[in-house]
C-alpha cells in the first residue's frame, strides 16, 4: 500500500516528512519515502508500506488530511496499492477513478 500526496517541490522538507511519518505509524513499521514528478508538471511524495500494512497507510492518510501544512503537502493524500507496473502507464495520465477522486475531493473542500 502507498500514500501519495502532491507537494510544492521547493518548500517540501523530506527529512521532516519522514520523521512525521515515523511518529504517525506504529513503531517498527517499514516504509519508504520517495519524491517524484506527478506526471502533470508538479511533484508528489509517495510513502510506500510493506505488504499487509494497509492499516498504517490509512492512518497516515488520515493524519496528512487533518494536518497538511505540518506534513508540507499541497493537496489531499490518496491511498493506493503499490503496483510496480504503473511506472510504464504513467504517460497516459491518471486513470479515470483518480479523476473521480479529485472531483470529489474538490467538492468536499
PDB file of C-alpha atoms in Angstrom:
ATOM      1  CA  UNK A   1       0.000   0.000   0.000  1.00  0.00           C
ATOM      2  CA  UNK A   2       1.139   3.510  -0.590  1.00  0.00           C
ATOM      3  CA  UNK A   3       0.055   7.027   0.262  1.00  0.00           C
ATOM      4  CA  UNK A   4       0.638   9.684  -2.380  1.00  0.00           C
ATOM      5  CA  UNK A   5       0.222  13.422  -1.878  1.00  0.00           C
ATOM      6  CA  UNK A   6       1.001  16.471  -4.018  1.00  0.00           C
ATOM      7  CA  UNK A   7       3.744  18.774  -2.744  1.00  0.00           C
ATOM      8  CA  UNK A   8       5.348  22.073  -3.603  1.00  0.00           C
ATOM      9  CA  UNK A   9       8.820  20.899  -4.517  1.00  0.00           C
ATOM     10  CA  UNK A  10      10.715  23.981  -3.386  1.00  0.00           C
ATOM     11  CA  UNK A  11       9.230  24.110   0.123  1.00  0.00           C
ATOM     12  CA  UNK A  12       8.963  20.379   0.868  1.00  0.00           C
ATOM     13  CA  UNK A  13      11.229  19.050   3.629  1.00  0.00           C
ATOM     14  CA  UNK A  14      11.722  15.332   3.033  1.00  0.00           C
ATOM     15  CA  UNK A  15      13.592  14.684   6.300  1.00  0.00           C
ATOM     16  CA  UNK A  16      10.853  16.362   8.357  1.00  0.00           C
ATOM     17  CA  UNK A  17       8.214  14.425   6.406  1.00  0.00           C
ATOM     18  CA  UNK A  18       9.963  11.095   7.127  1.00  0.00           C
ATOM     19  CA  UNK A  19      10.156  11.949  10.822  1.00  0.00           C
ATOM     20  CA  UNK A  20       6.422  12.775  10.902  1.00  0.00           C
ATOM     21  CA  UNK A  21       5.550   9.524   9.138  1.00  0.00           C
ATOM     22  CA  UNK A  22       7.663   7.612  11.669  1.00  0.00           C
ATOM     23  CA  UNK A  23       5.801   9.343  14.522  1.00  0.00           C
ATOM     24  CA  UNK A  24       2.413   8.599  12.927  1.00  0.00           C
ATOM     25  CA  UNK A  25       2.727   4.894  12.144  1.00  0.00           C
ATOM     26  CA  UNK A  26       3.184   2.052  14.622  1.00  0.00           C
ATOM     27  CA  UNK A  27       6.738   1.520  15.899  1.00  0.00           C
ATOM     28  CA  UNK A  28       8.742  -0.819  13.700  1.00  0.00           C
ATOM     29  CA  UNK A  29       6.643  -0.223  10.576  1.00  0.00           C
ATOM     30  CA  UNK A  30       8.783  -0.336   7.446  1.00  0.00           C
ATOM     31  CA  UNK A  31       8.173   2.365   4.861  1.00  0.00           C
ATOM     32  CA  UNK A  32       9.979   4.250   2.111  1.00  0.00           C
ATOM     33  CA  UNK A  33       9.522   7.879   1.136  1.00  0.00           C
ATOM     34  CA  UNK A  34      10.093   8.975  -2.445  1.00  0.00           C
ATOM     35  CA  UNK A  35       9.670  12.385  -4.044  1.00  0.00           C
ATOM     36  CA  UNK A  36       8.880  12.171  -7.743  1.00  0.00           C
ATOM     37  CA  UNK A  37       7.132  14.014 -10.583  1.00  0.00           C
ATOM     38  CA  UNK A  38       3.352  13.558 -10.617  1.00  0.00           C
ATOM     39  CA  UNK A  39       3.164  13.379 -14.399  1.00  0.00           C
ATOM     40  CA  UNK A  40       1.287  16.688 -14.601  1.00  0.00           C
ATOM     41  CA  UNK A  41       4.199  19.067 -14.164  1.00  0.00           C
ATOM     42  CA  UNK A  42       4.142  19.046 -10.355  1.00  0.00           C
ATOM     43  CA  UNK A  43       5.790  16.973  -7.671  1.00  0.00           C
ATOM     44  CA  UNK A  44       4.400  14.407  -5.274  1.00  0.00           C
ATOM     45  CA  UNK A  45       5.604  12.478  -2.249  1.00  0.00           C
ATOM     46  CA  UNK A  46       4.957   8.758  -2.181  1.00  0.00           C
ATOM     47  CA  UNK A  47       5.125   6.772   1.058  1.00  0.00           C
ATOM     48  CA  UNK A  48       5.158   3.032   0.438  1.00  0.00           C
ATOM     49  CA  UNK A  49       4.457   0.496   3.176  1.00  0.00           C
ATOM     50  CA  UNK A  50       5.336  -3.188   3.319  1.00  0.00           C
ATOM     51  CA  UNK A  51       2.702  -5.653   2.152  1.00  0.00           C
ATOM     52  CA  UNK A  52      -0.133  -6.097   4.618  1.00  0.00           C
ATOM     53  CA  UNK A  53       0.318  -2.658   6.188  1.00  0.00           C
ATOM     54  CA  UNK A  54      -2.754  -1.074   4.634  1.00  0.00           C
ATOM     55  CA  UNK A  55      -3.915  -0.068   8.108  1.00  0.00           C
ATOM     56  CA  UNK A  56      -0.788   2.065   8.520  1.00  0.00           C
ATOM     57  CA  UNK A  57      -1.349   3.654   5.110  1.00  0.00           C
ATOM     58  CA  UNK A  58      -4.926   4.572   6.102  1.00  0.00           C
ATOM     59  CA  UNK A  59      -3.731   6.001   9.415  1.00  0.00           C
ATOM     60  CA  UNK A  60      -1.070   8.112   7.689  1.00  0.00           C
ATOM     61  CA  UNK A  61      -3.572   9.353   5.115  1.00  0.00           C
ATOM     62  CA  UNK A  62      -5.932  10.479   7.901  1.00  0.00           C
ATOM     63  CA  UNK A  63      -3.150  12.342   9.704  1.00  0.00           C
ATOM     64  CA  UNK A  64      -1.978  14.007   6.488  1.00  0.00           C
ATOM     65  CA  UNK A  65      -5.544  15.045   5.627  1.00  0.00           C
ATOM     66  CA  UNK A  66      -6.020  16.633   9.032  1.00  0.00           C
ATOM     67  CA  UNK A  67      -2.675  18.471   9.075  1.00  0.00           C
ATOM     68  CA  UNK A  68      -1.482  19.071   5.507  1.00  0.00           C
ATOM     69  CA  UNK A  69       0.570  22.127   6.462  1.00  0.00           C
ATOM     70  CA  UNK A  70       2.502  20.145   9.088  1.00  0.00           C
ATOM     71  CA  UNK A  71       3.392  17.438   6.564  1.00  0.00           C
ATOM     72  CA  UNK A  72       4.135  20.045   3.901  1.00  0.00           C
ATOM     73  CA  UNK A  73       1.703  18.656   1.329  1.00  0.00           C
ATOM     74  CA  UNK A  74      -0.297  20.839  -1.043  1.00  0.00           C
ATOM     75  CA  UNK A  75      -3.331  18.646  -1.645  1.00  0.00           C
ATOM     76  CA  UNK A  76      -5.324  15.635  -0.491  1.00  0.00           C
ATOM     77  CA  UNK A  77      -3.328  12.454   0.188  1.00  0.00           C
ATOM     78  CA  UNK A  78      -4.545   9.299  -1.543  1.00  0.00           C
ATOM     79  CA  UNK A  79      -4.106   5.667  -0.556  1.00  0.00           C
ATOM     80  CA  UNK A  80      -3.433   3.205  -3.351  1.00  0.00           C
ATOM     81  CA  UNK A  81      -1.954  -0.198  -3.993  1.00  0.00           C
ATOM     82  CA  UNK A  82       1.712  -0.457  -4.764  1.00  0.00           C
ATOM     83  CA  UNK A  83       1.805  -1.540  -8.370  1.00  0.00           C
ATOM     84  CA  UNK A  84       5.223  -1.814  -9.989  1.00  0.00           C
ATOM     85  CA  UNK A  85       3.606  -1.927 -13.453  1.00  0.00           C
ATOM     86  CA  UNK A  86       2.161   1.564 -13.023  1.00  0.00           C
ATOM     87  CA  UNK A  87       5.537   3.118 -13.869  1.00  0.00           C
ATOM     88  CA  UNK A  88       5.025   2.369 -17.550  1.00  0.00           C
ATOM     89  CA  UNK A  89       1.428   3.593 -17.777  1.00  0.00           C
ATOM     90  CA  UNK A  90       2.054   6.998 -16.166  1.00  0.00           C
ATOM     91  CA  UNK A  91       2.399   8.756 -19.514  1.00  0.00           C
ATOM     92  CA  UNK A  92      -1.275   8.155 -20.329  1.00  0.00           C
ATOM     93  CA  UNK A  93      -2.317  10.388 -17.454  1.00  0.00           C
ATOM     94  CA  UNK A  94      -4.169   9.357 -14.324  1.00  0.00           C
ATOM     95  CA  UNK A  95      -6.781   6.584 -14.526  1.00  0.00           C
ATOM     96  CA  UNK A  96     -10.445   7.545 -14.592  1.00  0.00           C
ATOM     97  CA  UNK A  97     -11.073   6.651 -10.941  1.00  0.00           C
ATOM     98  CA  UNK A  98      -8.401   9.166  -9.941  1.00  0.00           C
ATOM     99  CA  UNK A  99     -10.289  11.964 -11.704  1.00  0.00           C
ATOM    100  CA  UNK A 100     -13.418  10.940  -9.794  1.00  0.00           C
ATOM    101  CA  UNK A 101     -11.456  11.143  -6.529  1.00  0.00           C
ATOM    102  CA  UNK A 102     -10.045  14.533  -7.472  1.00  0.00           C
ATOM    103  CA  UNK A 103     -13.507  15.815  -8.341  1.00  0.00           C
ATOM    104  CA  UNK A 104     -14.929  14.519  -5.059  1.00  0.00           C
ATOM    105  CA  UNK A 105     -12.045  15.977  -3.067  1.00  0.00           C
ATOM    106  CA  UNK A 106     -12.584  19.340  -4.750  1.00  0.00           C
ATOM    107  CA  UNK A 107     -16.278  19.273  -3.890  1.00  0.00           C
ATOM    108  CA  UNK A 108     -15.596  18.352  -0.259  1.00  0.00           C
ATOM    109  CA  UNK A 109     -13.098  21.205   0.143  1.00  0.00           C
TER     110      UNK A 109
END
